[in-house]
CSV table of N, CA and C in Angstrom, one decimal:
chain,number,residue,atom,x,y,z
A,1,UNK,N,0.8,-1.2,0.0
A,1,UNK,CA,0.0,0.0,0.0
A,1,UNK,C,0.9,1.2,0.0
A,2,UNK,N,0.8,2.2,-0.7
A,2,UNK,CA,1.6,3.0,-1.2
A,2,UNK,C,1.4,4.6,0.0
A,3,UNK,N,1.5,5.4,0.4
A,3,UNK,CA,1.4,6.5,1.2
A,3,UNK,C,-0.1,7.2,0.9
A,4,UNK,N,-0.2,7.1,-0.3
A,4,UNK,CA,-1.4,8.1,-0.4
A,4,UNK,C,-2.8,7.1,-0.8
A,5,UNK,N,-2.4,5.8,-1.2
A,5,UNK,CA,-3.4,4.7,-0.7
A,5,UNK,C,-3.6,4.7,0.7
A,6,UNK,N,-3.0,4.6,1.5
A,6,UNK,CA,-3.0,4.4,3.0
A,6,UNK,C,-3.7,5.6,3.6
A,7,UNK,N,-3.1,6.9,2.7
A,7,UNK,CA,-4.0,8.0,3.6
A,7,UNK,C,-5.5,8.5,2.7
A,8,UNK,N,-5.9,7.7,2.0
A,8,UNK,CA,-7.1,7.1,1.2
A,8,UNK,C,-7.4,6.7,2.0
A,9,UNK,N,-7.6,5.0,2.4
A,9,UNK,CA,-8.2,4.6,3.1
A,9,UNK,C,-8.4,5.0,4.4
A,10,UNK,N,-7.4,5.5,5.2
A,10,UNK,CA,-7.6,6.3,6.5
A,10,UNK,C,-8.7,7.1,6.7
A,11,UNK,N,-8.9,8.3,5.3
A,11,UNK,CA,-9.7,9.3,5.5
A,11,UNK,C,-11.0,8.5,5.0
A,12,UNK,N,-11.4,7.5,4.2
A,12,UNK,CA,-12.3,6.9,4.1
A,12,UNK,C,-12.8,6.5,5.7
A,13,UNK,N,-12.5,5.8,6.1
A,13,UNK,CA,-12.9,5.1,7.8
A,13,UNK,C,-12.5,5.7,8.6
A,14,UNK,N,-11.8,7.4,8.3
A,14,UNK,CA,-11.8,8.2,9.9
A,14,UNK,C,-13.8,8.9,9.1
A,15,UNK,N,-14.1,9.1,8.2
A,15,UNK,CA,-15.5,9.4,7.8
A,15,UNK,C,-16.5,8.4,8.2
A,16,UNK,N,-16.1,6.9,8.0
A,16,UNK,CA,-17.4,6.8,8.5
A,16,UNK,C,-17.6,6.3,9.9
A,17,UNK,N,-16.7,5.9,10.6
A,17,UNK,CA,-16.4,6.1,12.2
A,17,UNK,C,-17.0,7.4,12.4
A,18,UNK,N,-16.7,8.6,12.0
A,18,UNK,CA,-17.1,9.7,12.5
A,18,UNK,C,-18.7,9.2,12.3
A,19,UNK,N,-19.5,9.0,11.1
A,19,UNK,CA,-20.8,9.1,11.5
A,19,UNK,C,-21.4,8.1,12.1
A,20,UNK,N,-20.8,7.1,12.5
A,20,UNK,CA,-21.3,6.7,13.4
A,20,UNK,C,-21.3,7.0,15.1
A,21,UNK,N,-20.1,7.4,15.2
A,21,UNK,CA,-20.0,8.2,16.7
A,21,UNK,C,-20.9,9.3,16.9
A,22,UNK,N,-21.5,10.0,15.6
A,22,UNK,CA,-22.1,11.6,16.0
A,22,UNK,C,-23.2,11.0,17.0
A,23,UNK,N,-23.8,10.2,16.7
A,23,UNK,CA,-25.2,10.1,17.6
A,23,UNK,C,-25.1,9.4,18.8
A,24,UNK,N,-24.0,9.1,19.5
A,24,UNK,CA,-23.7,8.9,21.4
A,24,UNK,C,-23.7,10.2,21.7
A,25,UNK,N,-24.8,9.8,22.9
A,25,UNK,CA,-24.1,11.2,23.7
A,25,UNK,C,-24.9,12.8,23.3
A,26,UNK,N,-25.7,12.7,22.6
A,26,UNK,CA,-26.2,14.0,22.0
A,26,UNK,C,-27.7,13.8,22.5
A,27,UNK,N,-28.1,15.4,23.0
A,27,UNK,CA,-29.6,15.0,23.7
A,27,UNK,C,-29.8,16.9,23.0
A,28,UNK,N,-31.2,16.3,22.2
A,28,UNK,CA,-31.7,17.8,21.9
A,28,UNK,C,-32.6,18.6,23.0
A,29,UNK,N,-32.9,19.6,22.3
A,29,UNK,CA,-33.0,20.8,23.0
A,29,UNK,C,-34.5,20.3,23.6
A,30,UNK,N,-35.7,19.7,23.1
A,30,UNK,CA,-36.7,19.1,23.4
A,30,UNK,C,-36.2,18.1,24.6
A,31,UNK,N,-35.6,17.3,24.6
A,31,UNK,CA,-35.0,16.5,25.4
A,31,UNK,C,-34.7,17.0,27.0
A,32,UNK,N,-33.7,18.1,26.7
A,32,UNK,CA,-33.6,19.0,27.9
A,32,UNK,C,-34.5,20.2,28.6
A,33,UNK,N,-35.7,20.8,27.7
A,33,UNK,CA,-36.6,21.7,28.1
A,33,UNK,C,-35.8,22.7,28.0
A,34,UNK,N,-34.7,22.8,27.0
A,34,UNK,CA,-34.3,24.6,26.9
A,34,UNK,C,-34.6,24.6,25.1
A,35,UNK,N,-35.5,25.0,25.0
A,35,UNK,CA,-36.1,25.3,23.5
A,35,UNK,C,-35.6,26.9,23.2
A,36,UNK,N,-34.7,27.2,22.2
A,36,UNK,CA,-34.3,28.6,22.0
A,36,UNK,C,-35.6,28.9,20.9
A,37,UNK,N,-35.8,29.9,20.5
A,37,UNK,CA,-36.5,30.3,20.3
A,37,UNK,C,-35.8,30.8,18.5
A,38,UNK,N,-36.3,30.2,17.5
A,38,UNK,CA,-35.7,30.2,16.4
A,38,UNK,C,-35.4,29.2,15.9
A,39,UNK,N,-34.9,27.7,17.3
A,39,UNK,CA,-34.3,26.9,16.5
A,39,UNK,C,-35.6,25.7,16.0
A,40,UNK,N,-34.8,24.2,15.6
A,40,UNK,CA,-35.6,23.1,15.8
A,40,UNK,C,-35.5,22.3,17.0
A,41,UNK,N,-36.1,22.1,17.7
A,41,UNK,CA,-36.3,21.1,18.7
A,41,UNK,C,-35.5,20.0,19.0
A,42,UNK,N,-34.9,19.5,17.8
A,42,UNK,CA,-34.3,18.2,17.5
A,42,UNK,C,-33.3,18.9,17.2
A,43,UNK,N,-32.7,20.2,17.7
A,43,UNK,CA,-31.3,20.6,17.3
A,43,UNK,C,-30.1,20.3,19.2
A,44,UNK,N,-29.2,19.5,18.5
A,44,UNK,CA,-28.4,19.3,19.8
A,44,UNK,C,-28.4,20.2,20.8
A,45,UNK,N,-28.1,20.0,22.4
A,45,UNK,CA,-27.8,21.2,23.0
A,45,UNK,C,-26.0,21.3,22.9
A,46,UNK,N,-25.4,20.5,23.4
A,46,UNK,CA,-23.8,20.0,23.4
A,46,UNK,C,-23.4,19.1,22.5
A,47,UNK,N,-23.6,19.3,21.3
A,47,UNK,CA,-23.2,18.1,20.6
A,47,UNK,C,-21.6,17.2,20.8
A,48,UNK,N,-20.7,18.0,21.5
A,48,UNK,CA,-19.2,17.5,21.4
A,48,UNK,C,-18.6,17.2,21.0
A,49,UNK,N,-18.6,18.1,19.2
A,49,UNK,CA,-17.7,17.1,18.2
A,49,UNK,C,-16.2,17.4,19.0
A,50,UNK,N,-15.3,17.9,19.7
A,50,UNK,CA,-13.6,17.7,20.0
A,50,UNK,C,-13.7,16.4,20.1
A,51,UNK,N,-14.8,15.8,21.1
A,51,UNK,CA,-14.1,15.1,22.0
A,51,UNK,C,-14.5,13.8,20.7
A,52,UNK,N,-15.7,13.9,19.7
A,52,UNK,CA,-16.1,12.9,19.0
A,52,UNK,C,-15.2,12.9,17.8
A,53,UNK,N,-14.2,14.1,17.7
A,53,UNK,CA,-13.2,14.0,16.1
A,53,UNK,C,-11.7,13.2,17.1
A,54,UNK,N,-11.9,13.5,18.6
A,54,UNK,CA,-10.7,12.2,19.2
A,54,UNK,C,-11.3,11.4,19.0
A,55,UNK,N,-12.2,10.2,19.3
A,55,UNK,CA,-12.3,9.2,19.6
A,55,UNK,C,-12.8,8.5,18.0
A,56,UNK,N,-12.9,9.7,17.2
A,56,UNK,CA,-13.0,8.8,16.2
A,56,UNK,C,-11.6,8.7,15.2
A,57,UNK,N,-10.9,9.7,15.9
A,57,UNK,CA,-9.4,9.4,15.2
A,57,UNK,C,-8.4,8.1,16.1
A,58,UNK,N,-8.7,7.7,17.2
A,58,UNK,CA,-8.2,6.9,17.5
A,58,UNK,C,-8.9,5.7,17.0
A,59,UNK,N,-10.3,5.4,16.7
A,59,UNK,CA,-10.8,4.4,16.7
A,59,UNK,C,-10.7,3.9,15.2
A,60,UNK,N,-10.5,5.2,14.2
A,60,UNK,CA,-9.8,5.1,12.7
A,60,UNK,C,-8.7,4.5,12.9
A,61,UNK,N,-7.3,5.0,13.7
A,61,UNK,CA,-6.2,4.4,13.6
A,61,UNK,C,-6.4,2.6,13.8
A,62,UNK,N,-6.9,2.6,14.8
A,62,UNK,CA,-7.1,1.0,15.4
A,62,UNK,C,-7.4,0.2,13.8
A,63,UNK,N,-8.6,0.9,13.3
A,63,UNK,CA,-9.2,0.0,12.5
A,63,UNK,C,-8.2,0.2,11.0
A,64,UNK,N,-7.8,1.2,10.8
A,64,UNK,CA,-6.7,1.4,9.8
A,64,UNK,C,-5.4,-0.1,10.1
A,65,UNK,N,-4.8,0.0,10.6
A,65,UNK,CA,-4.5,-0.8,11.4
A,65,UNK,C,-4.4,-2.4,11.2
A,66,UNK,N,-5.4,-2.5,11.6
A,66,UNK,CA,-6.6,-3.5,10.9
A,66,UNK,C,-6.1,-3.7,9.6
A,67,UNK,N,-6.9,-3.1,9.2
A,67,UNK,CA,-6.7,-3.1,7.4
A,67,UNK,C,-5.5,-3.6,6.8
A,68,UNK,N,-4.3,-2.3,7.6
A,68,UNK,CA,-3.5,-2.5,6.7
A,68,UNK,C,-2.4,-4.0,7.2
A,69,UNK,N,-2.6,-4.1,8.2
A,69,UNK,CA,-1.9,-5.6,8.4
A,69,UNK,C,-2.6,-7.1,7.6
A,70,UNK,N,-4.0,-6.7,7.3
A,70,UNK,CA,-4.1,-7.5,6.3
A,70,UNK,C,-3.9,-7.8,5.0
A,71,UNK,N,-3.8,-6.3,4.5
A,71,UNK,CA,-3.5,-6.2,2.9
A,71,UNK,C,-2.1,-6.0,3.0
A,72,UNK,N,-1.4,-6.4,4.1
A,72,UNK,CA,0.4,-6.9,4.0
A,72,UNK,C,0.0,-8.0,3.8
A,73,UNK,N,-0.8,-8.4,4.5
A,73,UNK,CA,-0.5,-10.6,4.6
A,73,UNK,C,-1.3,-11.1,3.6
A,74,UNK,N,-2.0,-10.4,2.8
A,74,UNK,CA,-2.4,-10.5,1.8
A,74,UNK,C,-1.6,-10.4,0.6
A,75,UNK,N,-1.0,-9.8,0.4
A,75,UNK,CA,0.4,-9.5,-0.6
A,75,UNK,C,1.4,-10.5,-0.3
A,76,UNK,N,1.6,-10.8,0.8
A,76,UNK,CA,3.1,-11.5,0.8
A,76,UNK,C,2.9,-12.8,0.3
């Protein structure tokens, strides 16, 4: 796997790790009883993306990782 295959697939699975992480942890505005006036209801209060662009960069690397030790042992 060549550098820019490898940071291909990385940014592929740090994307969809990310969308699967967005929805832990998120409680909308209806949820909590603080309704701003303007928004939608169903709009997050704290959504936390820092802490969800870490844990999805770590959980990318793991799985990158993954991958790429298999498409070594797959080659050799």
């Amino acid at each position: 796997m060549t550098i820019g295959g490898g940071l291909a697939v990385y940014f592929v699975i740090w994307w969809t790790v990310l969308f699967v992480t967005l929805p832990f942890g998120v409680r909308s505005q209806a949820e909590s009883g603080e309704v701003q006036k303007g928004t939608d209801p169903g709009a997050p209060v704290l959504p936390g993306l820092a802490k969800k662009a870490v844990a999805t960069s770590i959980i990318a690397g793991i799985v990158f990782c993954i991958v790429w030790y298999i498409w070594t042992e797959l080659d050799a």
